[in-house]
């Protein structure tokens, strides 16, 4: 009998945790594990707002895969997935290489959801990868430098953040912290810098506790962030944004942080999707395929009330761990365990030393929430790379 082939696409939270669990539990000869990823590193998506604003380096948010994966047990392929052929049990990479599998794990991450808003794809930045956040940081610095040569151009110092969900709010907090430093560096009057956070929903952080939302808006408001809530962006242009109210905000920096959808490759490969996500069964399997599993941003799972869970890092980590165990069970002829998310709370940073959070029914504010978020980040680093990685990456 041939050794079963497990093919994992993507080293995001879901794909990485699946790989680490398999690496730990399977013996050398039990399965052939292949991990495909575009880069030779894993990046911590929930930290990307920091390098985007320039309050941390891009390197801080990434971890080299050879630091955490046993390359003797896992065959790592650096490549970009072009298509999946589930009926042939093959995956084609952009370089033409074709990989076959017995079990497939799809963890290809997300793409920005533009909701059909004209001009967003062309003119807005998006906080979505190490390279994307490097570009945002450099662009922001360039705007300050350009303003010194064209002091009539206040649009260079106007920053628009589309979306007041977690990513938008966290980025606003970091950007507001960075502005005083940039103003000193480029001799710019801080009064001239404007940060707008624009949200179509009737509240910032939709679905979150109102008292915590109000606290977050107060903190960011004091830092100079101006909110426009219940105000959709109608169009994004080379000169800024046009709001549904007809108001136009002139800006050379629009950062879109208002939602993601599953990876388009999944839909193009013939899987049933809703906004790019596959509605998986209780074992995270794609409909119609016993041997294809989906984790992270590409997976759609529902709670007891029939509402979809938001695609968070916390859930993706738990999906990866559950799936790793289940693949081991399948290979050994044992029983799989259904996936049930264990939500441990939600935390958001509002810049240095400030945050909000909900852990169980307890509300956390300010430095307590910020410390709790640091502890949660440390726990994740320890989980993937042990004490060494946690100590190396910790920022107090």
CSV table of C-alpha atoms in Angstrom, one decimal:
chain,number,residue,atom,x,y,z
A,1,UNK,CA,0.0,0.0,0.0
A,2,UNK,CA,1.4,3.4,-0.9
A,3,UNK,CA,1.9,6.1,1.7
A,4,UNK,CA,-1.0,8.6,1.8
A,5,UNK,CA,-0.2,12.1,0.4
A,6,UNK,CA,-1.4,15.1,2.4
A,7,UNK,CA,-1.1,18.4,0.5
A,8,UNK,CA,-1.6,21.7,2.4
A,9,UNK,CA,-2.1,24.9,0.5
A,10,UNK,CA,-1.1,28.0,2.4
A,11,UNK,CA,1.0,28.6,5.6
A,12,UNK,CA,-1.5,31.0,7.2
A,13,UNK,CA,-2.9,30.3,10.6
A,14,UNK,CA,-5.1,27.3,9.5
A,15,UNK,CA,-2.5,25.7,7.1
A,16,UNK,CA,0.4,26.2,9.5
A,17,UNK,CA,-1.3,24.7,12.5
A,18,UNK,CA,-2.5,21.7,10.5
A,19,UNK,CA,1.1,21.1,9.4
A,20,UNK,CA,2.5,21.5,12.9
A,21,UNK,CA,0.0,19.1,14.4
A,22,UNK,CA,0.8,16.5,11.6
A,23,UNK,CA,4.5,16.9,12.1
A,24,UNK,CA,4.2,16.3,15.8
A,25,UNK,CA,1.8,13.3,15.7
A,26,UNK,CA,2.7,11.3,12.6
A,27,UNK,CA,5.6,9.0,12.3
A,28,UNK,CA,8.0,9.4,9.3
A,29,UNK,CA,6.5,6.6,7.3
A,30,UNK,CA,2.7,7.2,8.0
A,31,UNK,CA,2.2,10.0,5.4
A,32,UNK,CA,3.9,12.2,2.9
A,33,UNK,CA,3.2,15.8,4.0
A,34,UNK,CA,3.7,18.7,1.4
A,35,UNK,CA,3.1,22.3,2.3
A,36,UNK,CA,2.9,24.9,-0.5
A,37,UNK,CA,3.3,28.6,0.3
A,38,UNK,CA,4.0,31.7,-1.8
A,39,UNK,CA,6.7,32.8,0.6
A,40,UNK,CA,9.2,31.0,2.8
A,41,UNK,CA,7.7,32.6,5.9
A,42,UNK,CA,4.4,32.7,7.9
A,43,UNK,CA,3.2,36.2,8.8
A,44,UNK,CA,1.1,37.2,11.7
A,45,UNK,CA,-1.9,38.9,10.1
A,46,UNK,CA,-3.2,40.4,13.3
A,47,UNK,CA,0.1,42.4,13.6
A,48,UNK,CA,0.2,43.8,10.0
A,49,UNK,CA,-1.4,47.2,11.0
A,50,UNK,CA,1.8,48.0,12.9
A,51,UNK,CA,4.3,47.8,10.1
A,52,UNK,CA,1.7,49.4,7.8
A,53,UNK,CA,1.7,52.5,10.0
A,54,UNK,CA,5.5,52.2,10.6
A,55,UNK,CA,5.3,51.6,14.4
A,56,UNK,CA,7.1,48.2,13.9
A,57,UNK,CA,9.3,46.7,11.2
A,58,UNK,CA,7.7,44.3,8.6
A,59,UNK,CA,10.2,41.6,9.8
A,60,UNK,CA,8.6,41.7,13.2
A,61,UNK,CA,5.3,40.3,11.8
A,62,UNK,CA,6.9,37.4,10.0
A,63,UNK,CA,8.4,34.0,11.1
A,64,UNK,CA,10.7,32.0,8.8
A,65,UNK,CA,9.1,28.6,8.1
A,66,UNK,CA,12.3,26.7,8.6
A,67,UNK,CA,12.4,28.0,12.2
A,68,UNK,CA,9.1,26.2,13.0
A,69,UNK,CA,8.7,23.4,10.5
A,70,UNK,CA,10.8,20.2,10.5
A,71,UNK,CA,11.9,20.1,6.9
A,72,UNK,CA,12.8,16.5,7.3
A,73,UNK,CA,9.2,15.6,8.0
A,74,UNK,CA,7.5,18.2,5.7
A,75,UNK,CA,8.2,18.7,2.0
A,76,UNK,CA,8.1,22.5,1.6
A,77,UNK,CA,7.3,23.9,-1.9
A,78,UNK,CA,7.7,27.6,-2.4
A,79,UNK,CA,5.1,28.4,-5.1
A,80,UNK,CA,1.8,30.0,-6.0
A,81,UNK,CA,-1.3,27.9,-6.5
A,82,UNK,CA,-2.9,28.5,-9.8
A,83,UNK,CA,-5.8,26.0,-9.8
A,84,UNK,CA,-7.2,23.0,-7.9
A,85,UNK,CA,-8.6,20.0,-9.8
A,86,UNK,CA,-10.5,18.1,-7.1
A,87,UNK,CA,-11.9,15.4,-9.4
A,88,UNK,CA,-8.3,14.6,-10.6
A,89,UNK,CA,-6.9,15.1,-7.0
A,90,UNK,CA,-4.3,17.4,-8.4
A,91,UNK,CA,-3.2,21.0,-7.8
A,92,UNK,CA,-1.4,23.1,-10.5
A,93,UNK,CA,1.1,25.8,-9.5
A,94,UNK,CA,1.9,29.0,-11.5
A,95,UNK,CA,5.2,27.5,-12.7
A,96,UNK,CA,3.3,24.6,-14.3
A,97,UNK,CA,4.2,22.0,-11.6
A,98,UNK,CA,1.4,19.6,-10.9
A,99,UNK,CA,1.1,18.1,-7.4
A,100,UNK,CA,-1.2,15.1,-6.6
A,101,UNK,CA,-2.8,14.3,-3.2
A,102,UNK,CA,-4.9,11.8,-1.3
A,103,UNK,CA,-6.0,14.5,1.2
A,104,UNK,CA,-6.1,18.2,0.4
A,105,UNK,CA,-6.1,21.1,2.9
A,106,UNK,CA,-7.1,24.5,1.4
A,107,UNK,CA,-5.8,27.4,3.5
A,108,UNK,CA,-5.3,30.0,0.8
A,109,UNK,CA,-6.4,33.0,2.9
A,110,UNK,CA,-8.5,35.9,1.8
A,111,UNK,CA,-8.7,38.7,-0.8
A,112,UNK,CA,-10.1,42.2,-0.1
A,113,UNK,CA,-13.9,42.5,-0.5
A,114,UNK,CA,-14.6,45.7,-2.4
A,115,UNK,CA,-18.4,45.4,-2.4
A,116,UNK,CA,-18.3,46.6,-6.0
A,117,UNK,CA,-17.1,50.1,-5.0
A,118,UNK,CA,-15.7,51.7,-8.1
A,119,UNK,CA,-11.9,52.5,-8.1
A,120,UNK,CA,-11.0,50.6,-4.9
A,121,UNK,CA,-8.9,48.0,-6.6
A,122,UNK,CA,-7.1,50.6,-8.6
A,123,UNK,CA,-6.5,53.4,-6.0
A,124,UNK,CA,-6.7,52.0,-2.5
A,125,UNK,CA,-4.1,50.2,-0.4
A,126,UNK,CA,-4.9,47.1,1.5
A,127,UNK,CA,-3.4,45.7,4.8
A,128,UNK,CA,-3.0,42.1,3.5
A,129,UNK,CA,0.6,40.9,3.3
A,130,UNK,CA,4.2,41.8,4.3
A,131,UNK,CA,4.8,43.4,0.9
A,132,UNK,CA,1.6,45.3,1.0
A,133,UNK,CA,2.3,46.8,4.4
A,134,UNK,CA,5.8,47.8,3.4
A,135,UNK,CA,4.3,49.7,0.5
A,136,UNK,CA,1.8,51.5,2.7
A,137,UNK,CA,4.6,52.6,5.2
A,138,UNK,CA,6.8,53.8,2.4
A,139,UNK,CA,4.0,55.7,0.7
A,140,UNK,CA,3.0,57.4,4.0
A,141,UNK,CA,6.6,58.6,4.5
A,142,UNK,CA,6.8,59.7,0.9
A,143,UNK,CA,3.6,61.8,1.3
A,144,UNK,CA,5.2,63.7,4.2
A,145,UNK,CA,8.3,64.3,2.1
A,146,UNK,CA,6.3,65.5,-0.9
A,147,UNK,CA,4.3,67.9,1.2
A,148,UNK,CA,7.5,69.8,2.1
A,149,UNK,CA,8.0,70.5,-1.6
A,150,UNK,CA,4.3,71.3,-2.3
A,151,UNK,CA,3.0,72.9,0.9
A,152,UNK,CA,-0.3,73.8,-0.7
A,153,UNK,CA,-1.1,70.1,-1.1
A,154,UNK,CA,-2.9,69.2,2.2
A,155,UNK,CA,-4.3,66.1,0.5
A,156,UNK,CA,-0.8,64.6,1.0
A,157,UNK,CA,-1.4,64.8,4.7
A,158,UNK,CA,-4.9,63.5,4.6
A,159,UNK,CA,-5.3,59.7,5.3
A,160,UNK,CA,-8.6,57.9,4.7
A,161,UNK,CA,-9.2,54.5,6.3
A,162,UNK,CA,-12.1,52.6,4.8
A,163,UNK,CA,-13.8,50.5,7.5
A,164,UNK,CA,-14.1,50.8,11.3
A,165,UNK,CA,-13.9,47.0,12.0
A,166,UNK,CA,-10.9,45.6,13.9
A,167,UNK,CA,-8.3,46.1,11.2
A,168,UNK,CA,-9.4,49.7,10.5
A,169,UNK,CA,-9.6,50.6,14.1
A,170,UNK,CA,-6.2,49.1,15.0
A,171,UNK,CA,-4.5,50.7,12.0
A,172,UNK,CA,-6.0,54.1,12.9
A,173,UNK,CA,-4.5,53.7,16.4
A,174,UNK,CA,-1.0,52.9,15.1
A,175,UNK,CA,-1.2,55.7,12.5
A,176,UNK,CA,-2.2,58.3,15.0
A,177,UNK,CA,0.7,57.2,17.2
A,178,UNK,CA,3.1,57.5,14.3
A,179,UNK,CA,2.0,61.0,13.1
A,180,UNK,CA,3.8,63.0,15.8
A,181,UNK,CA,7.1,61.2,15.0
A,182,UNK,CA,6.6,61.9,11.2
A,183,UNK,CA,5.8,65.5,11.9
A,184,UNK,CA,9.0,65.9,13.8
A,185,UNK,CA,11.0,64.1,11.2
A,186,UNK,CA,9.6,66.2,8.3
A,187,UNK,CA,9.0,69.5,10.1
A,188,UNK,CA,5.3,69.4,9.5
A,189,UNK,CA,2.6,71.1,11.7
A,190,UNK,CA,0.6,68.2,13.3
A,191,UNK,CA,-2.6,70.4,12.9
A,192,UNK,CA,-2.4,69.8,9.2
A,193,UNK,CA,-2.6,66.0,9.4
A,194,UNK,CA,-6.1,64.5,9.1
A,195,UNK,CA,-7.0,60.8,9.7
A,196,UNK,CA,-10.6,59.9,8.7
A,197,UNK,CA,-12.1,56.5,9.5
A,198,UNK,CA,-15.2,55.9,7.4
A,199,UNK,CA,-17.7,53.1,8.1
A,200,UNK,CA,-20.9,52.3,6.2
A,201,UNK,CA,-22.5,50.4,9.2
A,202,UNK,CA,-24.4,52.5,11.8
A,203,UNK,CA,-21.6,51.9,14.3
A,204,UNK,CA,-17.9,51.4,14.5
A,205,UNK,CA,-16.8,47.8,15.3
A,206,UNK,CA,-20.2,46.4,14.2
A,207,UNK,CA,-21.5,43.7,16.6
A,208,UNK,CA,-19.2,44.6,19.4
A,209,UNK,CA,-20.2,45.8,22.9
A,210,UNK,CA,-21.4,49.4,22.7
A,211,UNK,CA,-19.5,50.5,25.8
A,212,UNK,CA,-16.2,49.2,24.4
A,213,UNK,CA,-17.0,50.8,21.0
A,214,UNK,CA,-17.6,54.2,22.6
A,215,UNK,CA,-14.3,53.9,24.6
A,216,UNK,CA,-12.4,53.0,21.4
A,217,UNK,CA,-13.8,56.0,19.5
A,218,UNK,CA,-13.0,58.3,22.5
A,219,UNK,CA,-9.4,57.2,22.7
A,220,UNK,CA,-8.9,57.5,18.9
A,221,UNK,CA,-10.8,60.8,18.8
A,222,UNK,CA,-8.4,62.2,21.3
A,223,UNK,CA,-5.5,61.0,19.1
A,224,UNK,CA,-6.9,62.9,16.2
A,225,UNK,CA,-9.0,60.3,14.3
A,226,UNK,CA,-12.2,61.7,12.8
A,227,UNK,CA,-15.0,59.2,12.4
A,228,UNK,CA,-17.7,59.2,9.7
A,229,UNK,CA,-20.1,56.4,10.7
A,230,UNK,CA,-23.1,55.3,8.8
A,231,UNK,CA,-21.4,56.8,5.7
A,232,UNK,CA,-20.6,54.5,2.8
A,233,UNK,CA,-17.8,55.2,0.4
A,234,UNK,CA,-19.4,55.5,-3.0
A,235,UNK,CA,-16.2,55.7,-5.1
A,236,UNK,CA,-12.4,55.8,-4.8
A,237,UNK,CA,-10.5,58.0,-7.2
A,238,UNK,CA,-6.9,59.0,-7.8
A,239,UNK,CA,-7.8,62.1,-5.8
A,240,UNK,CA,-9.5,60.6,-2.8
A,241,UNK,CA,-12.9,59.3,-2.0
A,242,UNK,CA,-16.5,60.3,-2.7
A,243,UNK,CA,-19.0,59.4,0.0
A,244,UNK,CA,-22.6,58.4,-0.4
A,245,UNK,CA,-23.5,61.9,1.0
A,246,UNK,CA,-21.8,63.5,-2.0
A,247,UNK,CA,-19.0,64.8,0.1
A,248,UNK,CA,-15.5,64.4,-1.4
A,249,UNK,CA,-12.4,63.9,0.8
A,250,UNK,CA,-9.2,64.8,-1.1
A,251,UNK,CA,-6.5,62.3,-0.1
A,252,UNK,CA,-3.6,60.6,-1.8
A,253,UNK,CA,-3.7,57.7,0.8
A,254,UNK,CA,-6.8,55.5,1.0
A,255,UNK,CA,-6.3,52.3,3.0
A,256,UNK,CA,-9.2,49.8,2.6
A,257,UNK,CA,-9.9,47.7,5.7
A,258,UNK,CA,-13.5,46.9,5.3
A,259,UNK,CA,-13.8,43.2,4.8
A,260,UNK,CA,-12.4,40.2,3.1
A,261,UNK,CA,-13.7,37.3,1.0
A,262,UNK,CA,-12.3,33.9,0.4
A,263,UNK,CA,-9.6,33.3,-2.2
A,264,UNK,CA,-10.9,33.4,-5.8
A,265,UNK,CA,-8.9,30.2,-6.7
A,266,UNK,CA,-11.4,28.2,-4.6
A,267,UNK,CA,-14.4,29.4,-6.5
A,268,UNK,CA,-12.7,29.0,-9.9
A,269,UNK,CA,-11.8,25.4,-9.0
A,270,UNK,CA,-15.5,24.5,-8.9
A,271,UNK,CA,-16.3,24.4,-5.1
A,272,UNK,CA,-19.6,25.7,-3.9
A,273,UNK,CA,-18.9,29.1,-2.3
A,274,UNK,CA,-20.6,32.1,-0.6
A,275,UNK,CA,-18.5,35.2,-1.1
A,276,UNK,CA,-15.5,33.0,-1.9
A,277,UNK,CA,-16.0,30.8,1.2
A,278,UNK,CA,-16.8,27.1,1.2
A,279,UNK,CA,-19.6,26.1,3.6
A,280,UNK,CA,-17.8,23.2,5.2
A,281,UNK,CA,-19.3,20.3,7.2
A,282,UNK,CA,-18.6,19.6,10.9
A,283,UNK,CA,-15.2,18.0,9.9
A,284,UNK,CA,-14.3,21.0,7.8
A,285,UNK,CA,-14.8,19.1,4.5
A,286,UNK,CA,-15.9,20.7,1.3
A,287,UNK,CA,-19.4,19.6,0.1
A,288,UNK,CA,-19.1,16.6,-2.3
A,289,UNK,CA,-15.5,15.8,-1.4
A,290,UNK,CA,-14.6,13.4,1.5
A,291,UNK,CA,-10.9,14.2,1.1
A,292,UNK,CA,-10.8,18.0,0.7
A,293,UNK,CA,-10.7,20.1,3.8
A,294,UNK,CA,-10.9,23.9,4.1
A,295,UNK,CA,-9.6,26.1,6.9
A,296,UNK,CA,-9.2,29.8,7.7
A,297,UNK,CA,-10.6,32.6,5.5
A,298,UNK,CA,-11.8,30.2,2.8
A,299,UNK,CA,-14.0,28.2,5.3
A,300,UNK,CA,-17.5,29.2,6.2
A,301,UNK,CA,-18.8,27.8,9.5
A,302,UNK,CA,-22.1,28.6,11.3
A,303,UNK,CA,-23.0,28.9,15.0
A,304,UNK,CA,-26.0,27.3,16.6
A,305,UNK,CA,-28.2,30.2,15.6
A,306,UNK,CA,-27.2,29.7,12.0
A,307,UNK,CA,-25.0,32.9,11.8
A,308,UNK,CA,-21.6,32.6,10.3
A,309,UNK,CA,-18.6,32.9,12.5
A,310,UNK,CA,-16.3,35.8,11.5
A,311,UNK,CA,-13.1,34.5,9.9
A,312,UNK,CA,-10.7,35.3,12.8
A,313,UNK,CA,-7.1,34.1,13.5
A,314,UNK,CA,-8.4,32.5,16.7
A,315,UNK,CA,-10.8,30.3,14.8
A,316,UNK,CA,-8.3,29.5,12.0
A,317,UNK,CA,-5.8,28.3,14.6
A,318,UNK,CA,-8.4,26.0,16.2
A,319,UNK,CA,-9.5,24.7,12.8
A,320,UNK,CA,-5.9,23.8,12.0
A,321,UNK,CA,-5.4,21.9,15.2
A,322,UNK,CA,-8.7,20.0,14.9
A,323,UNK,CA,-7.9,19.1,11.3
A,324,UNK,CA,-4.4,18.0,12.1
A,325,UNK,CA,-5.8,15.6,14.7
A,326,UNK,CA,-8.6,14.4,12.3
A,327,UNK,CA,-6.1,13.7,9.4
A,328,UNK,CA,-4.1,11.6,11.8
A,329,UNK,CA,-7.3,9.8,12.8
A,330,UNK,CA,-8.2,9.2,9.2
A,331,UNK,CA,-4.8,7.8,8.3
A,332,UNK,CA,-4.9,5.5,11.4
A,333,UNK,CA,-8.5,4.4,10.7
A,334,UNK,CA,-9.7,6.1,13.9
A,335,UNK,CA,-12.8,8.3,14.4
A,336,UNK,CA,-12.7,12.0,13.5
A,337,UNK,CA,-13.9,14.7,16.0
A,338,UNK,CA,-16.3,17.4,14.8
A,339,UNK,CA,-14.9,21.0,14.9
A,340,UNK,CA,-16.5,23.2,17.6
A,341,UNK,CA,-15.0,26.7,18.0
A,342,UNK,CA,-14.0,27.6,21.6
A,343,UNK,CA,-14.2,31.4,21.5
A,344,UNK,CA,-11.8,32.8,24.1
A,345,UNK,CA,-12.7,36.4,23.6
A,346,UNK,CA,-11.9,39.3,21.3
A,347,UNK,CA,-9.1,41.9,21.8
A,348,UNK,CA,-8.2,45.0,19.8
A,349,UNK,CA,-5.3,47.4,20.2
A,350,UNK,CA,-5.8,51.2,20.0
A,351,UNK,CA,-2.2,52.1,19.7
A,352,UNK,CA,0.6,51.9,22.3
A,353,UNK,CA,-0.6,50.8,25.7
A,354,UNK,CA,-4.3,51.1,24.8
A,355,UNK,CA,-6.9,48.5,23.9
A,356,UNK,CA,-10.4,47.1,24.4
A,357,UNK,CA,-11.5,43.5,24.8
A,358,UNK,CA,-14.2,41.1,25.7
A,359,UNK,CA,-13.1,37.9,27.5
A,360,UNK,CA,-16.1,35.8,28.4
A,361,UNK,CA,-18.6,38.4,29.8
A,362,UNK,CA,-15.8,40.6,31.1
A,363,UNK,CA,-15.0,43.9,29.4
A,364,UNK,CA,-11.4,45.1,29.3
A,365,UNK,CA,-10.3,48.7,28.8
A,366,UNK,CA,-7.0,50.5,28.3
A,367,UNK,CA,-3.8,49.0,29.5
A,368,UNK,CA,-5.4,45.9,30.8
A,369,UNK,CA,-6.8,45.0,27.4
A,370,UNK,CA,-3.4,45.9,25.8
A,371,UNK,CA,-1.6,43.6,28.2
A,372,UNK,CA,-4.1,40.8,27.6
A,373,UNK,CA,-3.6,41.2,23.8
A,374,UNK,CA,0.2,40.9,24.3
A,375,UNK,CA,-0.4,37.7,26.4
A,376,UNK,CA,-2.6,36.3,23.7
A,377,UNK,CA,0.1,37.1,21.0
A,378,UNK,CA,2.8,35.4,23.2
A,379,UNK,CA,0.6,32.4,23.6
A,380,UNK,CA,0.3,32.0,19.8
A,381,UNK,CA,4.1,32.4,19.3
A,382,UNK,CA,4.8,29.9,22.0
A,383,UNK,CA,2.3,27.5,20.3
A,384,UNK,CA,4.0,27.6,16.9
A,385,UNK,CA,7.7,28.1,17.9
A,386,UNK,CA,8.1,27.5,21.6
A,387,UNK,CA,9.7,29.8,24.2
A,388,UNK,CA,12.5,30.9,21.9
A,389,UNK,CA,10.2,32.4,19.3
A,390,UNK,CA,8.0,34.0,21.9
A,391,UNK,CA,11.0,35.7,23.6
A,392,UNK,CA,12.5,36.8,20.3
A,393,UNK,CA,9.3,38.5,19.1
A,394,UNK,CA,7.8,40.0,22.2
A,395,UNK,CA,7.5,43.8,22.3
A,396,UNK,CA,6.8,45.2,25.7
